[in-house]
PDB file of C-alpha atoms in Angstrom:
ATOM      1  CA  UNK A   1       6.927  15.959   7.528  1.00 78.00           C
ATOM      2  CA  UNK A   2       5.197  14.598  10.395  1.00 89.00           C
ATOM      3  CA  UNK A   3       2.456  12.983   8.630  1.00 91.00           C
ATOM      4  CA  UNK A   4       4.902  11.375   6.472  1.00 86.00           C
ATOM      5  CA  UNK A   5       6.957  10.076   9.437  1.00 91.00           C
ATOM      6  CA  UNK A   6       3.757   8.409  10.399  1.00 95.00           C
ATOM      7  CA  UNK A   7       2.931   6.994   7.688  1.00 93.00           C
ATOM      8  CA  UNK A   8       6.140   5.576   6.668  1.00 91.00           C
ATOM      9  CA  UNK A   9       6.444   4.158  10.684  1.00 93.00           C
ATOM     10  CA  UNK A  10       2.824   2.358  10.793  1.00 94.00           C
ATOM     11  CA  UNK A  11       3.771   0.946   7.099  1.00 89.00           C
ATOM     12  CA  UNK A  12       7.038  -0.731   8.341  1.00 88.00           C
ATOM     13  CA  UNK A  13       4.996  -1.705  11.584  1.00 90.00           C
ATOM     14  CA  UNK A  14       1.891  -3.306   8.782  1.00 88.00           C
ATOM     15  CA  UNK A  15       5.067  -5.213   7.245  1.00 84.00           C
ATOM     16  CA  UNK A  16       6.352  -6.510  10.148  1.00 87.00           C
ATOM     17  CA  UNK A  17       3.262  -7.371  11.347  1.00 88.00           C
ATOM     18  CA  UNK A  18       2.960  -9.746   8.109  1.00 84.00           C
ATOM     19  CA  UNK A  19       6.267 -11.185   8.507  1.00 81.00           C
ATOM     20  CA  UNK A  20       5.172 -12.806  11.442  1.00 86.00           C
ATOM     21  CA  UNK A  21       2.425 -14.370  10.064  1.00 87.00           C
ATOM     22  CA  UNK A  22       3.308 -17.654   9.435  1.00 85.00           C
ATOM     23  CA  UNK A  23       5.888 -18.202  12.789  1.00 88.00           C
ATOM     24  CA  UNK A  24       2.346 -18.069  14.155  1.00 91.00           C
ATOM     25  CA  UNK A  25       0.234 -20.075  11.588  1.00 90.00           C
ATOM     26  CA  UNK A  26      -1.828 -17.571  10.962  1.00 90.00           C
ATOM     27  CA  UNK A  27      -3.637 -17.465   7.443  1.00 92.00           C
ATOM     28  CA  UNK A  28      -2.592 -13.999   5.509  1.00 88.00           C
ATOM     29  CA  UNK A  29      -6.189 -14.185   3.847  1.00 91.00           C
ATOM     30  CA  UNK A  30      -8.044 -14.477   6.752  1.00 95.00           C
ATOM     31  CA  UNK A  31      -5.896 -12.062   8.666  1.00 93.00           C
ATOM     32  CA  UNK A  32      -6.297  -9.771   5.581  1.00 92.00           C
ATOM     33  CA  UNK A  33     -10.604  -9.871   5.637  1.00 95.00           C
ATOM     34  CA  UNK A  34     -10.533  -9.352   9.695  1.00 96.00           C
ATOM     35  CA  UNK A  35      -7.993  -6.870   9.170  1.00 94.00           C
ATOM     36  CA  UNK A  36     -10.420  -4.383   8.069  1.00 96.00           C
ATOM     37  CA  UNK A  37     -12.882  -4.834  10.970  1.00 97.00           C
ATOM     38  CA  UNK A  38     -10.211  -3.405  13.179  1.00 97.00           C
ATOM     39  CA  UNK A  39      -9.640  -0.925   9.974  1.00 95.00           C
ATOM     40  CA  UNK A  40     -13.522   0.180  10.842  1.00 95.00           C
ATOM     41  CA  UNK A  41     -13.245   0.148  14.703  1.00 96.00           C
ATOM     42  CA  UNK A  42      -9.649   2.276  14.441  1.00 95.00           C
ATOM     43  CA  UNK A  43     -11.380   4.680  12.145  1.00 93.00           C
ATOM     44  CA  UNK A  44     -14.818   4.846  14.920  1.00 92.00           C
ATOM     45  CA  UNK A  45     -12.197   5.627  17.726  1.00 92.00           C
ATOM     46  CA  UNK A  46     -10.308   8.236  15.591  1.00 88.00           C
ATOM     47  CA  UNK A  47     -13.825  10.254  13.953  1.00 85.00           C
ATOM     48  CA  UNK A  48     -14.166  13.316  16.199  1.00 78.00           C
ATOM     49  CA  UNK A  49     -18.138  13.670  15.534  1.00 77.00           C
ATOM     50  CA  UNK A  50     -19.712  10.371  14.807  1.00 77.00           C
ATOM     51  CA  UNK A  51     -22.960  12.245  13.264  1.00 76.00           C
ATOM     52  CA  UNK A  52     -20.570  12.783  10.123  1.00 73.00           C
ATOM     53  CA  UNK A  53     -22.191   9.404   9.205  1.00 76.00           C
ATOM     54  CA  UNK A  54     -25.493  10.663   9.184  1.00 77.00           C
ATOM     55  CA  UNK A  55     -24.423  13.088   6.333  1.00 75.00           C
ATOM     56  CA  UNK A  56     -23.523   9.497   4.487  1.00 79.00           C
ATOM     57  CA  UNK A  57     -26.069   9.411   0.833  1.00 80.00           C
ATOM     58  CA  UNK A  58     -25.172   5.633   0.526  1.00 79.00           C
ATOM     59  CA  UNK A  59     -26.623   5.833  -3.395  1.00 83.00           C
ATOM     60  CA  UNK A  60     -23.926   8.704  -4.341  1.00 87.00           C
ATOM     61  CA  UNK A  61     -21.400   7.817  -6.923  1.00 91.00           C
ATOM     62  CA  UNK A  62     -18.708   8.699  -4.334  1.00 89.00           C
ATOM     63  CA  UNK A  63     -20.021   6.231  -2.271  1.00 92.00           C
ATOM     64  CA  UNK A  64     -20.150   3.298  -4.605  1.00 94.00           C
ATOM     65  CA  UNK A  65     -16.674   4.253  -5.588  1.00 94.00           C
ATOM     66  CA  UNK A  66     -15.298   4.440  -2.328  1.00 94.00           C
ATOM     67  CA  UNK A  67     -16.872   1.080  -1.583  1.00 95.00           C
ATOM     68  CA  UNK A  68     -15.140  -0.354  -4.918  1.00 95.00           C
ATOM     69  CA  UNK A  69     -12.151   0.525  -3.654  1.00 94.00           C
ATOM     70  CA  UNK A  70     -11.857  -1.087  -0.329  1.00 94.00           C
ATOM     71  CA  UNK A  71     -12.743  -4.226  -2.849  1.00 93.00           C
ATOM     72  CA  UNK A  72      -9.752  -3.619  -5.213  1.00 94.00           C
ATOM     73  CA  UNK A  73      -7.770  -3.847  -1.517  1.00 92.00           C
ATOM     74  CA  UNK A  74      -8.853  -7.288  -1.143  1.00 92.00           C
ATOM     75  CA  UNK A  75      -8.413  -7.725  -4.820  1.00 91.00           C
ATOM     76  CA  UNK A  76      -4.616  -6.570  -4.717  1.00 90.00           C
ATOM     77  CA  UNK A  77      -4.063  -8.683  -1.517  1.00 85.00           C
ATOM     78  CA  UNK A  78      -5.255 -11.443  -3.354  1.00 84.00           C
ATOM     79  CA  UNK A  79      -2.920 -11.147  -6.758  1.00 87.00           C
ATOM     80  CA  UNK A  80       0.279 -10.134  -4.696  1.00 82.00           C
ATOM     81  CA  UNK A  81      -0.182 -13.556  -3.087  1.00 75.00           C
ATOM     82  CA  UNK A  82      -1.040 -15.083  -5.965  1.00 78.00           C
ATOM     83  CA  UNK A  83       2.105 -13.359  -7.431  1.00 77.00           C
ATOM     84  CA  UNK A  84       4.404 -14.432  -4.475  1.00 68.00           C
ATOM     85  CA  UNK A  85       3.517 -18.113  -4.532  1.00 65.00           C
ATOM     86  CA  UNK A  86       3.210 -18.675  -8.395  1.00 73.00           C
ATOM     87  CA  UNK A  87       5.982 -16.274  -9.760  1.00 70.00           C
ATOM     88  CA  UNK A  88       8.730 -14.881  -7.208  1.00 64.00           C
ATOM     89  CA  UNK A  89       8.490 -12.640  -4.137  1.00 60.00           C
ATOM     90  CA  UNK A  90      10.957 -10.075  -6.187  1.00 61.00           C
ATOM     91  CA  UNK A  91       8.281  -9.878  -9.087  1.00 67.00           C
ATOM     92  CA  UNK A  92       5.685  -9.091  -6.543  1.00 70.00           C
ATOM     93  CA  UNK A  93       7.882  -6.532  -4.914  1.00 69.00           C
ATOM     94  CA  UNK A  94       9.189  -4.855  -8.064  1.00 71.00           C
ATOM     95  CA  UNK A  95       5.105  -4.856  -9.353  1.00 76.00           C
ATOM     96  CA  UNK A  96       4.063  -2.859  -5.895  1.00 76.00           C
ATOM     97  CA  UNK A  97       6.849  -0.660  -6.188  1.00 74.00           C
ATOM     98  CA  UNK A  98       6.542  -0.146  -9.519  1.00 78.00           C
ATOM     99  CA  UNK A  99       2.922   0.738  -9.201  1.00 83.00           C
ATOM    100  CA  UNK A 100       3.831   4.286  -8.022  1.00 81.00           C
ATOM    101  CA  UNK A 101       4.379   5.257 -11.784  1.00 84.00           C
ATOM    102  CA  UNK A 102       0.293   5.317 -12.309  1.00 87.00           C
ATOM    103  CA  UNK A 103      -0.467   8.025  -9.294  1.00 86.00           C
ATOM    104  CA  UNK A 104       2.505   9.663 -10.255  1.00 83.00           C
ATOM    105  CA  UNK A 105       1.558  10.089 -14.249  1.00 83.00           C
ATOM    106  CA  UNK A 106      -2.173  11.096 -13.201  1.00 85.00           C
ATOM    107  CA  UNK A 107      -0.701  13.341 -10.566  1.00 82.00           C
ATOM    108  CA  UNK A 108       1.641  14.970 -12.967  1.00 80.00           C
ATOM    109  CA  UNK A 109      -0.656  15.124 -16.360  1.00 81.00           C
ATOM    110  CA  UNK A 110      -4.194  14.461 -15.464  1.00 82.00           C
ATOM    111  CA  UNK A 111      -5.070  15.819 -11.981  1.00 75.00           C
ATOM    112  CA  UNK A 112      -2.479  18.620 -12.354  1.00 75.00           C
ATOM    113  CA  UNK A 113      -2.655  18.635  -8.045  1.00 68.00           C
ATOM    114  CA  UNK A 114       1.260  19.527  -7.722  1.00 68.00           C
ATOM    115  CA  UNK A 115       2.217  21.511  -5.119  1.00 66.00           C
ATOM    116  CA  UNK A 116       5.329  23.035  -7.426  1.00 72.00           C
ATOM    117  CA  UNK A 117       6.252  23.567 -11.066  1.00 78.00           C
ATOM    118  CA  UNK A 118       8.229  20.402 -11.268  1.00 80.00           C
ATOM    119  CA  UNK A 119      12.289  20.919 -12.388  1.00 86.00           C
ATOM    120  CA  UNK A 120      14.077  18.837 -14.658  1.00 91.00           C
ATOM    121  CA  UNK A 121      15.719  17.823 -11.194  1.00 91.00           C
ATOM    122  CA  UNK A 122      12.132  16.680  -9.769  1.00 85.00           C
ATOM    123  CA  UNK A 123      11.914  14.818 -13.129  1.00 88.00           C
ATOM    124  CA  UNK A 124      15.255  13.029 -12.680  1.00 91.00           C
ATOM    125  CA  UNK A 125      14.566  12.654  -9.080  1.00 87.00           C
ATOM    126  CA  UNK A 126      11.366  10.533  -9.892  1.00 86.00           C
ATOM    127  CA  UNK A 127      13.063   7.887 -12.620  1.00 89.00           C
ATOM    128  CA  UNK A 128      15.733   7.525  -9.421  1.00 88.00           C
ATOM    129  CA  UNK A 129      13.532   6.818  -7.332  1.00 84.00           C
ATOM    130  CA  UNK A 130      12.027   3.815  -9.526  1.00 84.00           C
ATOM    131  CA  UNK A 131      15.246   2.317 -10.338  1.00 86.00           C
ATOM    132  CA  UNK A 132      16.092   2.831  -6.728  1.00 83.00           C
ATOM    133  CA  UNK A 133      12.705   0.853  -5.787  1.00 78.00           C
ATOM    134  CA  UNK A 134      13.361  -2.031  -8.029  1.00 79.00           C
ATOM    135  CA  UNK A 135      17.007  -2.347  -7.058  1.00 81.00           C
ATOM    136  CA  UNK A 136      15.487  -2.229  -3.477  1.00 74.00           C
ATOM    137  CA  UNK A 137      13.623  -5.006  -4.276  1.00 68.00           C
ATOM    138  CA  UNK A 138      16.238  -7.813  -6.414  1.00 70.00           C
ATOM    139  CA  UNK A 139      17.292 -10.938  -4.244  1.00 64.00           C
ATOM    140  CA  UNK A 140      19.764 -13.527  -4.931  1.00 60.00           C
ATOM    141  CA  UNK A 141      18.567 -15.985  -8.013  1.00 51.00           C
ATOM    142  CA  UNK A 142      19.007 -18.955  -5.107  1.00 51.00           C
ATOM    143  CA  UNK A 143      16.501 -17.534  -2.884  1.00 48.00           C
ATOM    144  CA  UNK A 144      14.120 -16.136  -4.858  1.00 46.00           C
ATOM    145  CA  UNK A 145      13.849 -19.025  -7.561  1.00 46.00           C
ATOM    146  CA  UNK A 146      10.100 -19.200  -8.515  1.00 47.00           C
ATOM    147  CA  UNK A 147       7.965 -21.076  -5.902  1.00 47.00           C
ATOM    148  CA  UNK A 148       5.676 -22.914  -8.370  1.00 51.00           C
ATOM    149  CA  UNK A 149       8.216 -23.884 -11.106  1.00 51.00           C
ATOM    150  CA  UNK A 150       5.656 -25.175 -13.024  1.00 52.00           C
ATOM    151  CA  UNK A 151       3.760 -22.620 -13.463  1.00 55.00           C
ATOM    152  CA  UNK A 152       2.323 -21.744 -17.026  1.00 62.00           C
ATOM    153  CA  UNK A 153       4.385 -18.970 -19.078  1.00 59.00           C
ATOM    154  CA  UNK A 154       1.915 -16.639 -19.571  1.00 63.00           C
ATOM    155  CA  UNK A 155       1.528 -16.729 -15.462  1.00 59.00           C
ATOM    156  CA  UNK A 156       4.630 -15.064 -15.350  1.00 63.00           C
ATOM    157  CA  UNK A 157       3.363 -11.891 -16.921  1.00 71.00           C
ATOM    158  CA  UNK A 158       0.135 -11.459 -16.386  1.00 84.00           C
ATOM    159  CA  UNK A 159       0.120 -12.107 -12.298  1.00 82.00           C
ATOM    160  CA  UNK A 160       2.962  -8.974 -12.330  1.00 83.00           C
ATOM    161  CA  UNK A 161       0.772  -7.162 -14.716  1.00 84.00           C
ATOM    162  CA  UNK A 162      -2.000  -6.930 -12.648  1.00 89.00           C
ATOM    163  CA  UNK A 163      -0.448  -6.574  -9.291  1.00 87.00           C
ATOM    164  CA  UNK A 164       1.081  -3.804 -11.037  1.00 87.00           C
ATOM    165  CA  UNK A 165      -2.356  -2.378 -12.385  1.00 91.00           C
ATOM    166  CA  UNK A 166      -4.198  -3.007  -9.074  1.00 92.00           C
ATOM    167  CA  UNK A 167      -1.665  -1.093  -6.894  1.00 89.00           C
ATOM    168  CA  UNK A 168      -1.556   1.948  -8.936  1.00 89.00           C
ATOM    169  CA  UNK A 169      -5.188   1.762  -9.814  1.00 93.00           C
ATOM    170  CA  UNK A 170      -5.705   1.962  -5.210  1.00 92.00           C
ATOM    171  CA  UNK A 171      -3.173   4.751  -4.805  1.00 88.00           C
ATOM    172  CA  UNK A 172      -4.663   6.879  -7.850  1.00 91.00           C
ATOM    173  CA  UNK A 173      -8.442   6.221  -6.393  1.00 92.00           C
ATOM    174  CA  UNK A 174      -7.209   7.045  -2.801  1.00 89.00           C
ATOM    175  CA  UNK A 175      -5.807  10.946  -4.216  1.00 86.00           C
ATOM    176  CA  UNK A 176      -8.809  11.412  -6.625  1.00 90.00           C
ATOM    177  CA  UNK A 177     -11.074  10.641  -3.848  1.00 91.00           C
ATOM    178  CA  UNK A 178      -9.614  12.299  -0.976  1.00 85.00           C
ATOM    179  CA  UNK A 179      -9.826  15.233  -3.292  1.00 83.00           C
ATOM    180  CA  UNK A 180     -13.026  15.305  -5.003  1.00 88.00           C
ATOM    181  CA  UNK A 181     -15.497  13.743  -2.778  1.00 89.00           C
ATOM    182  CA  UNK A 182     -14.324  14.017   1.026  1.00 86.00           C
ATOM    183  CA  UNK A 183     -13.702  17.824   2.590  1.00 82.00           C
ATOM    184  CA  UNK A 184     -10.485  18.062   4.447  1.00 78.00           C
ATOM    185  CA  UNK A 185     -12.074  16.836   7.799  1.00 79.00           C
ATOM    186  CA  UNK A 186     -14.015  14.010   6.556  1.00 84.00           C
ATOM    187  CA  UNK A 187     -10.349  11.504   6.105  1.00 86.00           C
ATOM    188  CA  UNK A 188     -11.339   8.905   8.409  1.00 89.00           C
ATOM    189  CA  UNK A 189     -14.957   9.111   6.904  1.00 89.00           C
ATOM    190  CA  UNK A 190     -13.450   8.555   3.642  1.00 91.00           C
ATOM    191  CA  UNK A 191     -11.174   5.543   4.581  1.00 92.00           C
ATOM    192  CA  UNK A 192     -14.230   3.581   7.372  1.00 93.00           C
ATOM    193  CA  UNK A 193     -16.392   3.845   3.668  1.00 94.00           C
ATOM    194  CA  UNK A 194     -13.407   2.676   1.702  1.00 94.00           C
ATOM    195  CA  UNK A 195     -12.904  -0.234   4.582  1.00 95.00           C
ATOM    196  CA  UNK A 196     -16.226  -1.398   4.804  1.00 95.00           C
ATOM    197  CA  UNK A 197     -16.083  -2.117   1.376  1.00 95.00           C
ATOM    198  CA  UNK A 198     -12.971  -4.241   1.869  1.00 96.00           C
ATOM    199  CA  UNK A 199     -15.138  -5.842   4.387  1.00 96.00           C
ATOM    200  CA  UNK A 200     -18.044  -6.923   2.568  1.00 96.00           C
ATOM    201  CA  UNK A 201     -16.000  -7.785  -0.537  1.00 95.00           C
ATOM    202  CA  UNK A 202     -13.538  -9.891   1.765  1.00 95.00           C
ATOM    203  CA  UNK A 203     -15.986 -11.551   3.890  1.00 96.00           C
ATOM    204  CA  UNK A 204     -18.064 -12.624   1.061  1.00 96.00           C
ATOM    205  CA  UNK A 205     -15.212 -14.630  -0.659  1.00 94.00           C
ATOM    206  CA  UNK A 206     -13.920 -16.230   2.756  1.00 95.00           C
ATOM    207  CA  UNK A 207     -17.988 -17.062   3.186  1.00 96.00           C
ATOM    208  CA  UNK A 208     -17.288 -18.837  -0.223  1.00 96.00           C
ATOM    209  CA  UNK A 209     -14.235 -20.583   0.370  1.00 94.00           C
ATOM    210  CA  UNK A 210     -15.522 -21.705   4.045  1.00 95.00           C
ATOM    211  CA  UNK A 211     -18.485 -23.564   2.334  1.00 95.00           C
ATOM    212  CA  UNK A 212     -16.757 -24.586  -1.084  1.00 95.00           C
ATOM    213  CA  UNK A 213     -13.565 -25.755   0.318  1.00 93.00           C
ATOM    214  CA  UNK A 214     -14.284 -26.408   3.510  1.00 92.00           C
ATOM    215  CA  UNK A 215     -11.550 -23.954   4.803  1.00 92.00           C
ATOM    216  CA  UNK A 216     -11.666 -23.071   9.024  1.00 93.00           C
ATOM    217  CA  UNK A 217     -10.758 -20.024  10.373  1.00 94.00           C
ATOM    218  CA  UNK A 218      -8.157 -20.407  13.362  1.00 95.00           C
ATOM    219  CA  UNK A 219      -8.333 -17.999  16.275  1.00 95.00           C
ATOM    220  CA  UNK A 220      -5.120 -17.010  15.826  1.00 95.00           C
ATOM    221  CA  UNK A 221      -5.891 -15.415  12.113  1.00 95.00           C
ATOM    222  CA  UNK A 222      -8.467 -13.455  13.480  1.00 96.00           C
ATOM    223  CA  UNK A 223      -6.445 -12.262  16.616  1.00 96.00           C
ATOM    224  CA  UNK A 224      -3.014 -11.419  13.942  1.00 94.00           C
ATOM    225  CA  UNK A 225      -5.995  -9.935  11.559  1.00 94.00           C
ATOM    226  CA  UNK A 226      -7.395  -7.271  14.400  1.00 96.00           C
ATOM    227  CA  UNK A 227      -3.541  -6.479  15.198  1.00 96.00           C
ATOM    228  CA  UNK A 228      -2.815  -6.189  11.858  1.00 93.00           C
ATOM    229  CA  UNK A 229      -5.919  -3.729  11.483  1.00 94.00           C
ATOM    230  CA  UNK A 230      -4.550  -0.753  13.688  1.00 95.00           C
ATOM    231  CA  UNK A 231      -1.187   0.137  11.392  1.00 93.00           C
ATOM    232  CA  UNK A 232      -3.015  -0.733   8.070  1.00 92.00           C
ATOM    233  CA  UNK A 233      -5.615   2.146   9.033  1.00 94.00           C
ATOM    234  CA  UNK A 234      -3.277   4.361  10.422  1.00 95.00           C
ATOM    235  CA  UNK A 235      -0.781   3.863   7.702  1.00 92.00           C
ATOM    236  CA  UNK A 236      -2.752   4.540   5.085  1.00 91.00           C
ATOM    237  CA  UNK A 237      -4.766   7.804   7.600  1.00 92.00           C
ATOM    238  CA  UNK A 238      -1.694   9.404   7.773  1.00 94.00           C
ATOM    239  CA  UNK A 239      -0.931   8.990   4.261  1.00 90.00           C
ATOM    240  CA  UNK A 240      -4.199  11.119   3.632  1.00 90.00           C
ATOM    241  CA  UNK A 241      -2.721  13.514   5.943  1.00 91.00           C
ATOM    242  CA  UNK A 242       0.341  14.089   4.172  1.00 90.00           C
ATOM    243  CA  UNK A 243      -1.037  14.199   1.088  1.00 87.00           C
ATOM    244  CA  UNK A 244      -3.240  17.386   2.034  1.00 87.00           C
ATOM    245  CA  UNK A 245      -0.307  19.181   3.220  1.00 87.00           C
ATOM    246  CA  UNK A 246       1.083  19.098   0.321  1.00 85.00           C
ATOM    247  CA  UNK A 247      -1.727  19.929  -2.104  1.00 83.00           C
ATOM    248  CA  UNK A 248      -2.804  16.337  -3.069  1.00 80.00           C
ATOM    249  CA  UNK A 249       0.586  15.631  -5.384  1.00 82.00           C
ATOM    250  CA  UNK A 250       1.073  12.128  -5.767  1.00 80.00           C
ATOM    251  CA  UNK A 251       4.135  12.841  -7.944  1.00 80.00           C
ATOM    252  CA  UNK A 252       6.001  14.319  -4.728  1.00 83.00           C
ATOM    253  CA  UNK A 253       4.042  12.686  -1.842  1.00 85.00           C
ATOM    254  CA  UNK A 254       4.271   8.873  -3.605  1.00 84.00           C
ATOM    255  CA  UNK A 255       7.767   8.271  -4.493  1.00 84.00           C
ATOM    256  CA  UNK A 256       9.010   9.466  -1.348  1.00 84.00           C
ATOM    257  CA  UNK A 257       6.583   7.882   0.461  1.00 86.00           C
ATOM    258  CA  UNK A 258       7.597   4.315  -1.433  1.00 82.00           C
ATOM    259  CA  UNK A 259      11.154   5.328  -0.612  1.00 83.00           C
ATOM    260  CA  UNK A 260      11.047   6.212   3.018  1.00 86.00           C
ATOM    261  CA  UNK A 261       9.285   2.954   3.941  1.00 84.00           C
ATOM    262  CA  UNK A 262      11.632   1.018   1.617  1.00 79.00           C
ATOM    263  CA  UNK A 263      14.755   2.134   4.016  1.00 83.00           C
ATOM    264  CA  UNK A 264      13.129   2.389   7.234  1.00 86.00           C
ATOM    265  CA  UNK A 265      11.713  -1.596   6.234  1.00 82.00           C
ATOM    266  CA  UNK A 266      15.126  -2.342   5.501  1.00 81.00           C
ATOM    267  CA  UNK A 267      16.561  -1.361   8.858  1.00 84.00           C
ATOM    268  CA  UNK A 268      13.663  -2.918  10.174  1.00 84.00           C
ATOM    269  CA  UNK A 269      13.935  -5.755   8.873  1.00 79.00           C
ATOM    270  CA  UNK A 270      18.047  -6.308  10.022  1.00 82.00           C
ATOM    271  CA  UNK A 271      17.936  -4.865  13.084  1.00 85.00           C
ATOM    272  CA  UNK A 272      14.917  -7.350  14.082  1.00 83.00           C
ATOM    273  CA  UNK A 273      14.964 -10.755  11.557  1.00 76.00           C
ATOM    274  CA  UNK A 274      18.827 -10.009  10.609  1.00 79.00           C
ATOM    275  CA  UNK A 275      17.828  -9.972   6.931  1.00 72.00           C
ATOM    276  CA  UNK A 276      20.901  -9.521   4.813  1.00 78.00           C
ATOM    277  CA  UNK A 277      20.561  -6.737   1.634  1.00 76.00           C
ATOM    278  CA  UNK A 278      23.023  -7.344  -1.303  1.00 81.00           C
ATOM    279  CA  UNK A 279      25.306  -5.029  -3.284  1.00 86.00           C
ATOM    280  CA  UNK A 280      22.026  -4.263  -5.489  1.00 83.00           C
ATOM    281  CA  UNK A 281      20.341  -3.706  -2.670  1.00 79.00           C
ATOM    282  CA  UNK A 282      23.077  -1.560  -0.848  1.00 85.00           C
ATOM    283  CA  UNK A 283      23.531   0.974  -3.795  1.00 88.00           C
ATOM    284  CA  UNK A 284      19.830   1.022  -4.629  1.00 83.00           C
ATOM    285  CA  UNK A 285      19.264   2.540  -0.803  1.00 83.00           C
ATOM    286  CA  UNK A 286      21.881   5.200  -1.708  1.00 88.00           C
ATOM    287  CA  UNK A 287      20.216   5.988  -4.704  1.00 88.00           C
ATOM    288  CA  UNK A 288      17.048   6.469  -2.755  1.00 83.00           C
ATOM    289  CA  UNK A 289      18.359   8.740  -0.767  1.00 85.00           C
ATOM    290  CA  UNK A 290      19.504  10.684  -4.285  1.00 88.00           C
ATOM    291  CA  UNK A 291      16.123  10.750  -5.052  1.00 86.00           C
ATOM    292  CA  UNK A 292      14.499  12.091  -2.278  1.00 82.00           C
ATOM    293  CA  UNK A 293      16.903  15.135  -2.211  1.00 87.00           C
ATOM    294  CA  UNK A 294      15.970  15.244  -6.074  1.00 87.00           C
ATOM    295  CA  UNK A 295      12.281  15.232  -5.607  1.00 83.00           C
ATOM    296  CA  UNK A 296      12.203  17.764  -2.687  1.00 80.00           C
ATOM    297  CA  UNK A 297      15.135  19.673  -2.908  1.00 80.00           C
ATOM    298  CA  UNK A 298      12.920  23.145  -3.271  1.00 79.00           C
ATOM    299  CA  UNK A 299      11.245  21.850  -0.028  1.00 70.00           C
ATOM    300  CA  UNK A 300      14.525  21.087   1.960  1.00 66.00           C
ATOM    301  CA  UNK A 301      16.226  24.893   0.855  1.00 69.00           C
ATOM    302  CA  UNK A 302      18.695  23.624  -1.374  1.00 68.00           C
TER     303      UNK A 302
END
């Protein structure tokens, strides 16, 4: 459970991170694009033998697909803020959490990578755990009232839609990756790949917007982007890790991962910026808890 630990600790550190952004004026796109060149340099620092890159056939389909990926990350970045601003910060949180349903049905019925004959239980345990995420995520009407009333209609359900999509489409490429392309040792090979992608895909649409809009990039994005960097690639590293340990299943290694990071953000979250939960909120956290002890009650000895 270490790796998870990990993961779920430099996830809550990557939101926190964020949550700063704007005390400090910094730009979440730009922090997002420079993010990844600290992504890069984390991954350098972590590789044990830097001639792994030599083994790199840059025309291989893994390759491209790797590469593709780190460009849906910029992609998703840029719909959940498109989400947040033009729908509601609870649609965008419900639509990431959601998103674990996609890994989890590929895991389950198309990949066939669990690490146990799944129980009736486990079943249960996993349609907790996504009412438990989306209670996790409801705020009071009053506060979460759309930013962009005006928005058109159909905005409302296609910007979830595809926040939705794009997050499970990233966490099903990351297991059928990991698996199929990149040996055991090769994880930080696999995400550098993934991140360079994210880098040439990112910079290449702030190269746009600099000349098209006329947009300037403040120090102080680039400085909260190269912070932001280190968790993001560890997060996501140790993620890897836990997902090897237990035989690649996204439908154990997902939900609980979603879950974890959902109450350790939450305690987070008051015990630094005081943030209030609600009843919803309060009872969702206890069913998370459920759901875990569903999910890996084989694994705990009960």
């Amino acid at each position: 459970m270490l790796y998870f630990s990990l993961s779920v600790l430099f996830t809550v550190a990557l939101y926190l991170v964020m949550r700063a952004f704007p005390r400090y004026k910094v730009d979440s796109f730009h922090a997002v694009v420079f993010n990844y060149y600290a992504c890069v340099l984390t991954g350098l620092l972590l590789t044990p033998d830097l001639h792994l890159f030599e083994k790199i056939t840059w025309h291989n389909e893994g390759t491209w697909i790797t590469l593709a990926l780190g460009g849906m990350f910029v992609v998703t970045f840029m719909l959940i803020g498109l989400t947040a601003q033009k729908v509601s910060v609870t649609a965008t949180s419900l639509a990431g959490n959601m998103s674990l349903v996609i890994p989890v049905l590929f895991g389950l019925f198309v990949f066939k990578n669990n690490n146990k004959a799944f129980t009736l239980i486990n079943y249960a345990g996993l349609v907790f755990a996504v009412v438990a995420l989306a209670l996790g995520a409801i705020q009071s009407t009053k506060k979460d009232s759309p930013i962009n009333s005006a928005a058109p209609a159909h905005l409302l359900l296609i910007l979830p839609v595809f926040t939705f999509l794009a997050a499970g489409t990233n966490n099903t490429l990351i297991n059928y990756l990991s698996v199929k392309y990149y040996a055991p040792g090769e994880t930080t090979l696999f995400m550098i790949i993934a991140c360079s992608g994210a880098i040439l895909i990112g910079s290449a649409i702030l190269l746009f917007r600099i000349l098209t809009r006329g947009e300037q990039v403040h120090w102080r994005s680039v400085v909260g982007g190269l912070i932001l960097g280190v968790p993001n690639f560890l997060s996501l590293y140790f993620l890897l890790l836990a997902l090897a340990s237990f035989g690649n299943s996204a439908a154990f290694v997902f939900p609980i991962y979603n879950i974890l990071t959902m109450l350790v953000s939450a305690c987070a979250a008051w015990l630094i910026y005081r943030e209030k939960l609600n009843h919803l909120n309060k009872f969702g956290l206890l069913l998370a808890v459920v759901a875990i002890i569903m999910i890996s009650y084989q694994e705990l000895g009960l």
